Coordinates of C-alpha atoms (C1' of nucleotides) in Angstrom, one line a residue:
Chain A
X1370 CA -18.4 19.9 -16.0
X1371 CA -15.6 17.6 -17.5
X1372 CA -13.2 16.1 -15.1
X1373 CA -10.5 18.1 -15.3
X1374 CA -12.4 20.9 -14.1
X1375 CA -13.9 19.0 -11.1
X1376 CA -10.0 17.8 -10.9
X1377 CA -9.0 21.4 -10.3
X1378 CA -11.7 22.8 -8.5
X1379 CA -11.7 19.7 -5.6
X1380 CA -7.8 19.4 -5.7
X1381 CA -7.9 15.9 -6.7
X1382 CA -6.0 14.4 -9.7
X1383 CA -8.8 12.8 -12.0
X1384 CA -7.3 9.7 -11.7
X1385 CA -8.4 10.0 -8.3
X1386 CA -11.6 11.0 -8.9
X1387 CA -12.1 7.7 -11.0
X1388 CA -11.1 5.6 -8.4
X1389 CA -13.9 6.9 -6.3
X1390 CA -16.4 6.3 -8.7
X1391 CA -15.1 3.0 -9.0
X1392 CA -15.4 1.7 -5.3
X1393 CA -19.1 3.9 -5.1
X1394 CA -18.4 7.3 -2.9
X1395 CA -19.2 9.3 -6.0
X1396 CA -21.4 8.6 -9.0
X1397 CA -21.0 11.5 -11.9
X1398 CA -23.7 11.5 -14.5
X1399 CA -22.4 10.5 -17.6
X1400 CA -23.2 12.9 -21.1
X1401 CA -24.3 11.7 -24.2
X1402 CA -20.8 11.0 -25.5
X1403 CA -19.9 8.5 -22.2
X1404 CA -17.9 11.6 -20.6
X1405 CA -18.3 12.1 -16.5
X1406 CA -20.4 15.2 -15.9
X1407 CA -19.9 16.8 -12.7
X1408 CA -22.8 18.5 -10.7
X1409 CA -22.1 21.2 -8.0
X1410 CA -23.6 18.0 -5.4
X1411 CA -20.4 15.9 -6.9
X1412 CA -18.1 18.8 -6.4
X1413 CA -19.1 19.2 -3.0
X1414 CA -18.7 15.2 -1.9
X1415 CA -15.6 15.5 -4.2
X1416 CA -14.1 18.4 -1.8
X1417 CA -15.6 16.5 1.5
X1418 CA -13.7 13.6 0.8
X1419 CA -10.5 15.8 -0.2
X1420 CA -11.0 17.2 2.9
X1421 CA -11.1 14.2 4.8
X1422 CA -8.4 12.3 3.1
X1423 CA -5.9 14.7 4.0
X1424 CA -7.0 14.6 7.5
X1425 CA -6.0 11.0 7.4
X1426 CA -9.3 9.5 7.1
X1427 CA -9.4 5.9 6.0
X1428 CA -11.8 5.3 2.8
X1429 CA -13.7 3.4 4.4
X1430 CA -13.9 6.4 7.4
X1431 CA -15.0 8.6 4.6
X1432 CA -17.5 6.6 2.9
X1433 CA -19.0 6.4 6.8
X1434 CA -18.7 10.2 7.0
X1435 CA -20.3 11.0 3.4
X1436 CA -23.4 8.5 4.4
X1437 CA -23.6 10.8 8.0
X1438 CA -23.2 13.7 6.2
X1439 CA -26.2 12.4 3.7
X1440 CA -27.9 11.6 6.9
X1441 CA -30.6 14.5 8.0
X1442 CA -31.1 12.7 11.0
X1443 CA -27.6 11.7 12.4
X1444 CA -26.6 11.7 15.9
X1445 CA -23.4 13.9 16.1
X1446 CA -22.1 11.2 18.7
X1447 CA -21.8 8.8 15.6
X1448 CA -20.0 11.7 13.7
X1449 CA -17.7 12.2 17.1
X1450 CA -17.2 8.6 17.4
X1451 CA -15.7 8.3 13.8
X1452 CA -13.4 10.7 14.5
X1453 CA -12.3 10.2 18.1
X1454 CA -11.6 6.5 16.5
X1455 CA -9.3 8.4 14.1
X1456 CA -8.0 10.3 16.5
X1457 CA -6.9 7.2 18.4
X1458 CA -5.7 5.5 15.7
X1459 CA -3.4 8.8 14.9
X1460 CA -2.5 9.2 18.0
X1461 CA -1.2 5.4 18.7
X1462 CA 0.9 6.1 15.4
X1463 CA 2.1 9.5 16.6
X1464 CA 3.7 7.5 19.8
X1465 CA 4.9 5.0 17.5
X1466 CA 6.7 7.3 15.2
X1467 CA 8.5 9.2 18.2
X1468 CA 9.7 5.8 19.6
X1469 CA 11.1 5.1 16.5
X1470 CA 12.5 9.1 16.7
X1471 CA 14.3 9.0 19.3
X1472 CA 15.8 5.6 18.8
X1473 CA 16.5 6.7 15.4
X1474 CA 18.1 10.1 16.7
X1475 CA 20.0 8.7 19.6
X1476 CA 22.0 6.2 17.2
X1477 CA 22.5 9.0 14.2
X1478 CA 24.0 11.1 17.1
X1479 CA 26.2 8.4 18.6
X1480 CA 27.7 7.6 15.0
X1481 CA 31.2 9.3 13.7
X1482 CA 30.0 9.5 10.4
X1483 CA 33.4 9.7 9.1
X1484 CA 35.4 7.3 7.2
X1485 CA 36.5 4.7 9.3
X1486 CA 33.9 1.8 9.3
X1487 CA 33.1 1.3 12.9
X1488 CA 29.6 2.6 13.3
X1489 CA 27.3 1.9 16.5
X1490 CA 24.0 2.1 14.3
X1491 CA 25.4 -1.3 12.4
X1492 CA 26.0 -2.4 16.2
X1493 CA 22.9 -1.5 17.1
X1494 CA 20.9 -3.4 14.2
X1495 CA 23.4 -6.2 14.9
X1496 CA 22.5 -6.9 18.1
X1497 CA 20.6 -3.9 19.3
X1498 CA 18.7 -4.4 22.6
X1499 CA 17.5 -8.1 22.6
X1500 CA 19.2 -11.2 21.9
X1501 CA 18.2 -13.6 19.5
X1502 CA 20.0 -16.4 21.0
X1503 CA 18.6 -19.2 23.5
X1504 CA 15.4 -18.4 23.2
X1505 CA 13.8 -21.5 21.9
Chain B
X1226 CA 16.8 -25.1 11.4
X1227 CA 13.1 -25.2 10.3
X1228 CA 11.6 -22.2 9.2
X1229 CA 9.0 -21.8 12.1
X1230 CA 11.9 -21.8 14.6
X1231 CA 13.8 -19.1 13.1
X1232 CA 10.9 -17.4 12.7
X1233 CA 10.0 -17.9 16.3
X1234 CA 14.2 -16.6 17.0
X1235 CA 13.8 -13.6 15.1
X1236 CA 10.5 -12.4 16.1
X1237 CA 9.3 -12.3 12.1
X1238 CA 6.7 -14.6 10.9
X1239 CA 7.3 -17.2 8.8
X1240 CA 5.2 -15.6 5.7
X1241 CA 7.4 -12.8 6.2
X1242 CA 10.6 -14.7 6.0
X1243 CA 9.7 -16.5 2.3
X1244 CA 9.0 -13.2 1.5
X1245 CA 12.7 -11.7 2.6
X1246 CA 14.0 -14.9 0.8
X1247 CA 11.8 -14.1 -2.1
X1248 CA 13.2 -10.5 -2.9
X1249 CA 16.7 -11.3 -2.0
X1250 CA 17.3 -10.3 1.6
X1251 CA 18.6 -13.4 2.5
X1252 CA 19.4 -17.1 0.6
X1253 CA 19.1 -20.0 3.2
X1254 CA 20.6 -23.0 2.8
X1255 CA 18.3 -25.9 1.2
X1256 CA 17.9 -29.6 3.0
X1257 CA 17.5 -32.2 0.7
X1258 CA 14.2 -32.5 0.9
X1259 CA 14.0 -28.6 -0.1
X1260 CA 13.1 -27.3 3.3
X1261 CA 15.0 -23.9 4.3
X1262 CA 17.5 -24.5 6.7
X1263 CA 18.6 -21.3 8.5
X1264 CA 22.0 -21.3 9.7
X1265 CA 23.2 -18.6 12.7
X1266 CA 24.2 -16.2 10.2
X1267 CA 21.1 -16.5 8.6
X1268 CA 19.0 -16.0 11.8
X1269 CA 21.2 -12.8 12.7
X1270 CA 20.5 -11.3 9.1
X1271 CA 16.9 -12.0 10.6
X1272 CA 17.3 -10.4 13.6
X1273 CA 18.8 -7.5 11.9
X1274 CA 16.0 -7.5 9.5
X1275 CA 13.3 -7.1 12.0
X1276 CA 14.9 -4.4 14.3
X1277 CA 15.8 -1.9 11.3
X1278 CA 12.1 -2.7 9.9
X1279 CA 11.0 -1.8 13.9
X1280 CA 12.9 1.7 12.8
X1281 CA 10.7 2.1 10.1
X1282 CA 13.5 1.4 7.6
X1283 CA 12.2 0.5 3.9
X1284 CA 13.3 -2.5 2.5
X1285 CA 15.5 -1.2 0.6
X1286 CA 16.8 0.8 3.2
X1287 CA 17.1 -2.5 4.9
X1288 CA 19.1 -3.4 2.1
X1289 CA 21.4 -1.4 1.9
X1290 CA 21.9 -1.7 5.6
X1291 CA 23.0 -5.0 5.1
X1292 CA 25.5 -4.5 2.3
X1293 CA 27.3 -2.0 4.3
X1294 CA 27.0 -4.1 7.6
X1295 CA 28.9 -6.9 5.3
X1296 CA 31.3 -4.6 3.8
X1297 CA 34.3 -4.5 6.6
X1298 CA 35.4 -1.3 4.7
X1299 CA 32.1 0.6 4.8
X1300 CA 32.7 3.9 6.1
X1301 CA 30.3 4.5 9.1
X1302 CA 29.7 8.1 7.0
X1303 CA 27.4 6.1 4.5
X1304 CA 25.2 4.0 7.2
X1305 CA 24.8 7.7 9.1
X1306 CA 23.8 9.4 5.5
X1307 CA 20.9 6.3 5.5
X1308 CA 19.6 7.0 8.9
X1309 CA 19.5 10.6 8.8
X1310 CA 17.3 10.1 5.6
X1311 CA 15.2 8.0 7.2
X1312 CA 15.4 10.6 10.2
X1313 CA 14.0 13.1 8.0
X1314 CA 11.6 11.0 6.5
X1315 CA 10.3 10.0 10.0
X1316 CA 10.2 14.3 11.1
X1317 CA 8.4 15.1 8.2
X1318 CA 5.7 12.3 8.6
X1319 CA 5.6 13.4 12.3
X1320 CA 5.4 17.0 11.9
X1321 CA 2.5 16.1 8.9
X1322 CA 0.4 13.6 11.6
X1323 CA 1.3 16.5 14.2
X1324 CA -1.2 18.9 12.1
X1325 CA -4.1 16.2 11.1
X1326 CA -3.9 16.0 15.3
X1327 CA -4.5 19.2 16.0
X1328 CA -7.3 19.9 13.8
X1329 CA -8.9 16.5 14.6
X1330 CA -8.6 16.9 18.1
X1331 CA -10.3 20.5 17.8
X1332 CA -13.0 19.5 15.5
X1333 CA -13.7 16.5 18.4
X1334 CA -13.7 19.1 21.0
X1335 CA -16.1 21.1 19.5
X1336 CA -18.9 18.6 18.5
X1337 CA -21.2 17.7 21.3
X1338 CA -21.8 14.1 20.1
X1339 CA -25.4 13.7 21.6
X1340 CA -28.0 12.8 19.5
X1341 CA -29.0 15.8 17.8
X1342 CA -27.5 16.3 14.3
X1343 CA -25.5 19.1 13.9
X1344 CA -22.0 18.9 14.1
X1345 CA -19.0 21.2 13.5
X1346 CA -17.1 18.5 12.3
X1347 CA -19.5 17.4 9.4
X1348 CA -19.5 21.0 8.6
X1349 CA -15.7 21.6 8.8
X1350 CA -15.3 18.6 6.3
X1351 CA -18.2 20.1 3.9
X1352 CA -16.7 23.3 3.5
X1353 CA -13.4 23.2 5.7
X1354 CA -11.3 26.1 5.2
X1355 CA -11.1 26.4 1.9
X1356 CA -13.7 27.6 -1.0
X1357 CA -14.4 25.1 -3.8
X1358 CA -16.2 27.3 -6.0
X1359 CA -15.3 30.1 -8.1
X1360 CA -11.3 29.0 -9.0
X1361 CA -11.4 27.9 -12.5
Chain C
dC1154 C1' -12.2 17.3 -45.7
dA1155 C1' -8.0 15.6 -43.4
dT1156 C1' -5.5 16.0 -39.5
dA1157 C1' -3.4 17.0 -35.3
dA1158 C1' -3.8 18.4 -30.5
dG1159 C1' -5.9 17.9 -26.4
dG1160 C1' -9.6 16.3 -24.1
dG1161 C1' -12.2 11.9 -22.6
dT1162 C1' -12.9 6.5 -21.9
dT1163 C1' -11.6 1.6 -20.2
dC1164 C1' -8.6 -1.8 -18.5
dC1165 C1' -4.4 -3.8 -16.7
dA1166 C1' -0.3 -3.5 -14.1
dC1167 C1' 2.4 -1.7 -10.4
dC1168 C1' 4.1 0.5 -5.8
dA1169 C1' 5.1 -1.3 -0.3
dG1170 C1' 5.2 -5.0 2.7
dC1171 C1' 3.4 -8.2 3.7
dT1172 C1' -0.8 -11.8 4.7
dG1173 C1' -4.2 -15.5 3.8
dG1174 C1' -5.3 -19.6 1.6
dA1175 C1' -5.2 -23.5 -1.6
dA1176 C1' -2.9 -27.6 -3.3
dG1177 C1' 0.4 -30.7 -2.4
dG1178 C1' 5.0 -32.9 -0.5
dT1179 C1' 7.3 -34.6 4.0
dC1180 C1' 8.0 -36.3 8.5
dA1181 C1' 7.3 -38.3 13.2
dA1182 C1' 4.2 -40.7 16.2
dG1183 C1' 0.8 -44.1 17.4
Chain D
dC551 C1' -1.3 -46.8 7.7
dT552 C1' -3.2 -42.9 9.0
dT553 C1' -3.2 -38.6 11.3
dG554 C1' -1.6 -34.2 12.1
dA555 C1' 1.9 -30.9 12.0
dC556 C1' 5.1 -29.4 9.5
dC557 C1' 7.1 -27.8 4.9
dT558 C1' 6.8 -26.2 -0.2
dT559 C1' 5.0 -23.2 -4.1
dC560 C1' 1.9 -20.0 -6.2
dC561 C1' -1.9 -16.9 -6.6
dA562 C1' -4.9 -13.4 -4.6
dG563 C1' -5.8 -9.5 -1.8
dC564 C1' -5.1 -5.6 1.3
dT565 C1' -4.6 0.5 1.0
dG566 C1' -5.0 4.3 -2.0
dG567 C1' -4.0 5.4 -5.5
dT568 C1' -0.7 6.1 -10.1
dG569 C1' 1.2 5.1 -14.8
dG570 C1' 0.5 3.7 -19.3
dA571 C1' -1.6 1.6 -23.4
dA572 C1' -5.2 1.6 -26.7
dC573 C1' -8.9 3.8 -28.2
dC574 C1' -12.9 7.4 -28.8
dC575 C1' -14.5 12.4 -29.0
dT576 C1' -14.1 17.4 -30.0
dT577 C1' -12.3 21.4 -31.8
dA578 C1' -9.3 24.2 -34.5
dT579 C1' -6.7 24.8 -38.6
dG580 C1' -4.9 24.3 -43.4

DNA sequence: CATAAGGGTTCCACCAGCTGGAAGGTCAAG
DNA sequence: CTTGACCTTCCAGCTGGTGGAACCCTTATG
C-alpha cells in the first residue's frame, strides 16, 4: 500500500507518516521503484501512534508505548506508569491553564471595551500583582 | 543597568532578554563598550513582557500589547478584542486537555498495573475506538 | 511515442519561544 | 598580570511536524 492510502486509512498526513520513519517508530518496506509499502503491521503501529498522539502523548511516550506494546512479556505497571506520568504531566498543565483562565477572565470582565483608552488589562500587565522595583 | 540585573528585576532570564531585543520587543540603550544598558522604562517593558507571557500571551500578542499600552489614544475596545482571543484560545485548549483527561484517567483506572501483561490501555491505543480497516 | 497529471522520493527551511554552548571582549579585584 | 565573573555574538538544538523545491515513477490519452 502507497502512502496516501496508509495516510487515509491511519488519519495521518503522509508527511507525518515520513517523519516517523525518520526518527525510527515505523520502518515501511520500500518496493522496487524506492516507494514506502505499507503492511497491515505498519497500519496498525501507524493508527497506535495516531491514537496516542492525540491523547497527548509525547514521541518519546509513544516510542515507550509501541516497544511495550511489542513487548509479550510487559508488566502492565510499566504501561500504567507511562500513563499516570502523562496524566500528571496533563494534569499540572490543566491547573496551569485555569490559573491563567481565570486571571485572564477576571481582567476581560473588568475592562469597558469601549473607546476611551483607559483599560485595567493594560494596568494589570503594567504593574499587575508584583513590583518590579527595589528588589535588587 | 547590566543585563543580569534586569534580568534578575524582571524575573526573565537573561537568554531570554537578547532574545526579546533580538525580534524587536525592546531596544536598550548601548554603553560604550557595547553592553545593554536597561533603563526603567526598559525594565517595565520587561516586566510587562513576562506577566502577559505568564498569561499565555504569544509574542506577538505581546506585541501588540505593547503598541496599544504606548498608544495614549488606544481604545481599551482593541486590548479587550486581544484578550478575549487569547480567552478563547485558552477554553478551547482547556476544553481539548479536559477530554485527553478523562479518557486517560479512565484507561489508568482500568489497568491493574501488576506484573502481568495485559492491559486495557495497550489495547485501547491498538484499536481505540475507531476501525482502521476497511475505509478506503 | 510524447506528454501531462498525479502519484512518489529526498532534502532543506521554517513555525514558537526560547535555551545551551562556543569563542571571544571587558572589567574589577588581588 | 592573572583570575574569574561578567558581557558580546553567533550557531545549534529542542518538539512535532509542515511547506516547498527539485526530481523520479506511473498511467492515461492523443
Amino acid at each position: 500500500m502507497n502512502i496516501s492510502q496508509a495516510a487515509k486509512r491511519a488519519g495521518v498526513p503522509a508527511k507525518t507518516i515520513r517523519y516517523y520513519e525518520d526518527i525510527g517508530l515505523i520502518t515501511p518496506a520500500r518496493g522496487a521503484n524506492g516507494y514506502r509499502d505499507f503492511s497491515d503491521q505498519d497500519l496498525h503501529r501507524l493508527a497506535f501512534l495516531a491514537r496516542a498522539r492525540r491523547l497527548g502523548f509525547s514521541i518519546e511516550q509513544c516510542r515507550a508505548l509501541l516497544e511495550l506494546y511489542a513487548d509479550r512479556n510487559r508488566a502492565s505497571a510499566e504501561v500504567k506508569a507511562v500513563a499516570q506520568t502523562h496524566l500528571a504531566e496533563i494534569d499540572a498543565k490543566l491547573a496551569e491553564m485555569q490559573a491563567m483562565r481565570a486571571t485572564l477572565a477576571a481582567l476581560v470582565h473588568s475592562c469597558a471595551g469601549d473607546n476611551r483608552p483607559d483599560c485595567p488589562i493594560l494596568s494589570d500587565l503594567a504593574s499587575g500583582s508584583q513590583t518590579i522595583a527595589a528588589q535588587g
